[in-house]
Short mmCIF file of N, CA and C in Angstrom, two decimals:
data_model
loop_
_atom_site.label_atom_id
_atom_site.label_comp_id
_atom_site.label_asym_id
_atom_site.label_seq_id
_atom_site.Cartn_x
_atom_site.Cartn_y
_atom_site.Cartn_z
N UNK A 1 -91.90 -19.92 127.64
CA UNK A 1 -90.56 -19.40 127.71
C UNK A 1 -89.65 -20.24 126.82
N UNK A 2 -88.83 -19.62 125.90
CA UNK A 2 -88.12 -19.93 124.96
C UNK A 2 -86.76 -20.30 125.58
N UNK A 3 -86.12 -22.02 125.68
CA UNK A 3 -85.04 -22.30 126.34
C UNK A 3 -83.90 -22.29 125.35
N UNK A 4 -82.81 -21.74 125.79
CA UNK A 4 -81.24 -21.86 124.68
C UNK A 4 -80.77 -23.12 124.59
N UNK A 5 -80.36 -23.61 123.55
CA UNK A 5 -79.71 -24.79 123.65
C UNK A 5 -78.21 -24.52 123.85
N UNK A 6 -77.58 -24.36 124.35
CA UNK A 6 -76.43 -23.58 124.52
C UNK A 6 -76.24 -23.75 125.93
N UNK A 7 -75.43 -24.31 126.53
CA UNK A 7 -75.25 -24.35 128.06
C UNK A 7 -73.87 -23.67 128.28
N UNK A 8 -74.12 -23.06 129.60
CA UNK A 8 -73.31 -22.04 130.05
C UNK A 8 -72.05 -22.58 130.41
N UNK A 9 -70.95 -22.05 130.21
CA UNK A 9 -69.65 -22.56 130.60
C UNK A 9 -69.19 -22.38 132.32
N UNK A 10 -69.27 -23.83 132.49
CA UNK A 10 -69.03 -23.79 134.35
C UNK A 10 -68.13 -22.59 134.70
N UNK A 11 -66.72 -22.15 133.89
CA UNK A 11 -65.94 -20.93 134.26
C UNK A 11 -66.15 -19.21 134.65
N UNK A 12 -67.90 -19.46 133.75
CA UNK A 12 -68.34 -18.12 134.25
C UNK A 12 -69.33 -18.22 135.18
N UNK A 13 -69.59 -19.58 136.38
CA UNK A 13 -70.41 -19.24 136.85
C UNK A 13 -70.28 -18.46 138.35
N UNK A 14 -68.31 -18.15 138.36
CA UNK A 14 -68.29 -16.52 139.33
C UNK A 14 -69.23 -15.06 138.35
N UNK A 15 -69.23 -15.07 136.98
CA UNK A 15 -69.72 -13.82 136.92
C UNK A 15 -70.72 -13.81 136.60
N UNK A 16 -71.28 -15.03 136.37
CA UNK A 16 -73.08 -15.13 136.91
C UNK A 16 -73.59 -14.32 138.03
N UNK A 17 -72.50 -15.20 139.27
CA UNK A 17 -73.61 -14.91 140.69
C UNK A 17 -73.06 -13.09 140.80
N UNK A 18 -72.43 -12.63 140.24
CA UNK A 18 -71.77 -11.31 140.39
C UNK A 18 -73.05 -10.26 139.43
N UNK A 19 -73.48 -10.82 138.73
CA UNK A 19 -74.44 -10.74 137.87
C UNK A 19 -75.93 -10.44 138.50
N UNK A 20 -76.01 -11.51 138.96
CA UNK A 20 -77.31 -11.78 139.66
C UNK A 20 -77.29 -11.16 141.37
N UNK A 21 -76.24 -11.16 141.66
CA UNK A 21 -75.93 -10.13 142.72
C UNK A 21 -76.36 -8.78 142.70
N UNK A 22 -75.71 -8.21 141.92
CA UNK A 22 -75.77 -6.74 141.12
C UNK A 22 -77.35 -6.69 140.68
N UNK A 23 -78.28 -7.86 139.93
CA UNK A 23 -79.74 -7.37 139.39
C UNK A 23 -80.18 -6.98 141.41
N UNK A 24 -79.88 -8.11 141.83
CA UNK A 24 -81.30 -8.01 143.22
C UNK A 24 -81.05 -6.60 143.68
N UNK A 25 -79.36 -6.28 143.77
CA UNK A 25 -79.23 -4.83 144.43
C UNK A 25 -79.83 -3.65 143.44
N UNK A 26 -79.94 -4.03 142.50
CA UNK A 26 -80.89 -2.52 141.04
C UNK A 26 -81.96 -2.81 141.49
N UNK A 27 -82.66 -4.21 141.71
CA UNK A 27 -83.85 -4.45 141.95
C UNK A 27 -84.49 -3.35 143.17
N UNK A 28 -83.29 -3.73 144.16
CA UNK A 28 -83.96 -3.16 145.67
C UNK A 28 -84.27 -1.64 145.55
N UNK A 29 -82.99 -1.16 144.67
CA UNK A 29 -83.01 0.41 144.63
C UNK A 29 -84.27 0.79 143.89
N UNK A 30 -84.58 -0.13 143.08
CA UNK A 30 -85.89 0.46 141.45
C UNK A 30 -86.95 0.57 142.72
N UNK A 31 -87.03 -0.61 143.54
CA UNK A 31 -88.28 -0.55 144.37
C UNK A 31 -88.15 0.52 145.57
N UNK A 32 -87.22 0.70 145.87
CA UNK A 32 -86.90 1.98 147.38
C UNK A 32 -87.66 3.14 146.41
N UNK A 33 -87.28 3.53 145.18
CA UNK A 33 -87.05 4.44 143.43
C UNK A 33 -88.82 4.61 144.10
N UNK A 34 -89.59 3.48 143.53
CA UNK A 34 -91.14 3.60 142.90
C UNK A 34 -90.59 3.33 141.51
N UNK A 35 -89.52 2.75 140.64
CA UNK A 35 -89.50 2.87 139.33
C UNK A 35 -90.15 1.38 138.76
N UNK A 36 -91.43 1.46 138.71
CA UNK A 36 -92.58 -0.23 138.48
C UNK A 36 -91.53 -0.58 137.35
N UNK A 37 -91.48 0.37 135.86
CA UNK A 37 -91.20 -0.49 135.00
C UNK A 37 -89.63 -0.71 135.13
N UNK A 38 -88.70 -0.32 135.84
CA UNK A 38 -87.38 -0.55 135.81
C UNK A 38 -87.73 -2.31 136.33
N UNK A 39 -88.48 -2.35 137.43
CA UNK A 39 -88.26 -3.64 138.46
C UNK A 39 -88.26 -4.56 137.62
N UNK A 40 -89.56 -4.66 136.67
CA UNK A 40 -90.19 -5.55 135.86
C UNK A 40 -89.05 -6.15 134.97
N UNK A 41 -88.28 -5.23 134.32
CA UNK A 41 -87.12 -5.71 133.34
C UNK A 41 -86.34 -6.42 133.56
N UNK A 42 -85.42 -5.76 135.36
CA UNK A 42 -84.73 -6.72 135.79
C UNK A 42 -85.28 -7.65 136.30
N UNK A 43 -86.08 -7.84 136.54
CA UNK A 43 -86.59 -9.19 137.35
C UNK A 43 -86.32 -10.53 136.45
N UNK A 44 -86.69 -10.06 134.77
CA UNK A 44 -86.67 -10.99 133.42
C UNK A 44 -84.74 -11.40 133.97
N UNK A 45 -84.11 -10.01 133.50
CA UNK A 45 -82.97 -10.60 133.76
C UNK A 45 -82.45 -11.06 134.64
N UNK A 46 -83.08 -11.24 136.42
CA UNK A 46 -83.24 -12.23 137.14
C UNK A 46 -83.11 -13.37 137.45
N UNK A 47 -84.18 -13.47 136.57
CA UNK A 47 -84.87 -15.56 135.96
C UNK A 47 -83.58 -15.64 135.31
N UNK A 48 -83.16 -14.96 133.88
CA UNK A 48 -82.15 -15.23 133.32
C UNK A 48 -81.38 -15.71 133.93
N UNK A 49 -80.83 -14.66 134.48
CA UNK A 49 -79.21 -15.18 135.61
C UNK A 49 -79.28 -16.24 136.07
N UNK A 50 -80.13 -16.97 136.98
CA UNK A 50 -80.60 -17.74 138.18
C UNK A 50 -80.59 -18.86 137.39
N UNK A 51 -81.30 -18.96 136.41
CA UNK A 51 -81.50 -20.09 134.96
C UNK A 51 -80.41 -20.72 134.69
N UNK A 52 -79.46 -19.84 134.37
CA UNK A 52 -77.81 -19.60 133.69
C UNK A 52 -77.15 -20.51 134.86
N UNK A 53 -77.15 -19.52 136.53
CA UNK A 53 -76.69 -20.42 137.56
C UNK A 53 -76.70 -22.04 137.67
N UNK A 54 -78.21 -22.25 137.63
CA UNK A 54 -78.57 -23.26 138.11
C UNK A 54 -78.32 -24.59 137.07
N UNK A 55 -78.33 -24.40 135.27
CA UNK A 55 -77.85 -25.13 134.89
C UNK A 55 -76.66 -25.63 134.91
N UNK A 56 -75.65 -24.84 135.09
CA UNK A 56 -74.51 -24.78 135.65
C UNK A 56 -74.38 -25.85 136.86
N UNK A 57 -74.85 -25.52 138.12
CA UNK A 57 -74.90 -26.37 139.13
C UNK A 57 -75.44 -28.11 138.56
N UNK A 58 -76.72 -27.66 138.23
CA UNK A 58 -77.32 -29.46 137.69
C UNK A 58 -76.45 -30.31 136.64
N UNK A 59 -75.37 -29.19 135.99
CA UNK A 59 -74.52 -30.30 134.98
C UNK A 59 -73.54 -31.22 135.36
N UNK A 60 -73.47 -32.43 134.98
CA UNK A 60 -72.33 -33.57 135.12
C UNK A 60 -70.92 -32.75 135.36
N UNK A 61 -70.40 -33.28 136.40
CA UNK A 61 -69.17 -33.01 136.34
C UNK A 61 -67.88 -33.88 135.88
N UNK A 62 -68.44 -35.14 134.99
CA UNK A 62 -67.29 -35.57 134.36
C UNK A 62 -67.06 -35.03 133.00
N UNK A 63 -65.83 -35.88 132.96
CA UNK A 63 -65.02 -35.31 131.50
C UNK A 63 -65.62 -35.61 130.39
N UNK A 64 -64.42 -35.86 129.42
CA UNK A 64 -65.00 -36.81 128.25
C UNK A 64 -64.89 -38.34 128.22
N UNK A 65 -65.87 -38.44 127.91
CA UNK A 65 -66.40 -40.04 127.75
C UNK A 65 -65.21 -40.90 126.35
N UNK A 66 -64.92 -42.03 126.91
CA UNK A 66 -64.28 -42.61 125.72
C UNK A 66 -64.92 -43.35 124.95
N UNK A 67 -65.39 -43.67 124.29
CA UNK A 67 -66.28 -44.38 123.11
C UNK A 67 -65.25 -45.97 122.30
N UNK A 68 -63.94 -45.53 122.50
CA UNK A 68 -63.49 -46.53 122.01
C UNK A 68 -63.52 -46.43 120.44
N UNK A 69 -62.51 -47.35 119.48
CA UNK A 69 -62.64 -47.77 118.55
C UNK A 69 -64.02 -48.61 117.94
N UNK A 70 -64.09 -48.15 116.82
CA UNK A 70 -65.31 -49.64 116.34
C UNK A 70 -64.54 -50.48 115.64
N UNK A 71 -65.36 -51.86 115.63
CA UNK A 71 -64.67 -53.05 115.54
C UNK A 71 -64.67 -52.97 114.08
N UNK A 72 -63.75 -53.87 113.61
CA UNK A 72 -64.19 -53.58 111.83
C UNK A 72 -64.63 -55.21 112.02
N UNK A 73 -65.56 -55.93 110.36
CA UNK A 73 -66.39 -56.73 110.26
C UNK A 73 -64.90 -57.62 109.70
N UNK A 74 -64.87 -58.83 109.73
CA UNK A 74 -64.23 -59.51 108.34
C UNK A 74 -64.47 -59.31 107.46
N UNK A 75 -63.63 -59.64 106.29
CA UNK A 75 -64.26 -59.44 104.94
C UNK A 75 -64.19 -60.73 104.45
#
């Protein structure tokens, strides 16, 4: 599985779970359906969502780091 380097912005992670809300409920209906290959698709976009969530959750919640000036040498 091919990972993004790109991490998700903590601000959308309401329309993540709104996201991933919405696949399980297509999910339930594809399966009530009999529709095999509908399930299969969303399920990918599933993992996606859940992926998206969860990096979200595991990231640092501080700011920016100060680094400070560098020193200059004598001359």
């Amino acid at each position: 599985m091919q990972r993004s380097l790109l991490r998700p912005d903590p601000a959308q992670r309401g329309r993540l779970v709104e996201i991933r809300d919405n696949l399980l409920g297509r999910i339930a209906e594809a399966e009530r359906e009999g529709w095999l290959g509908e399930i299969e698709g969303l399920q990918v976009s599933l993992a996606g969502a859940q992926s998206k969530i969860s990096q979200i959750d595991r990231a640092p919640r501080t700011g920016p780091v100060m680094l400070g000036m560098p020193a200059r040498e004598p001359v």
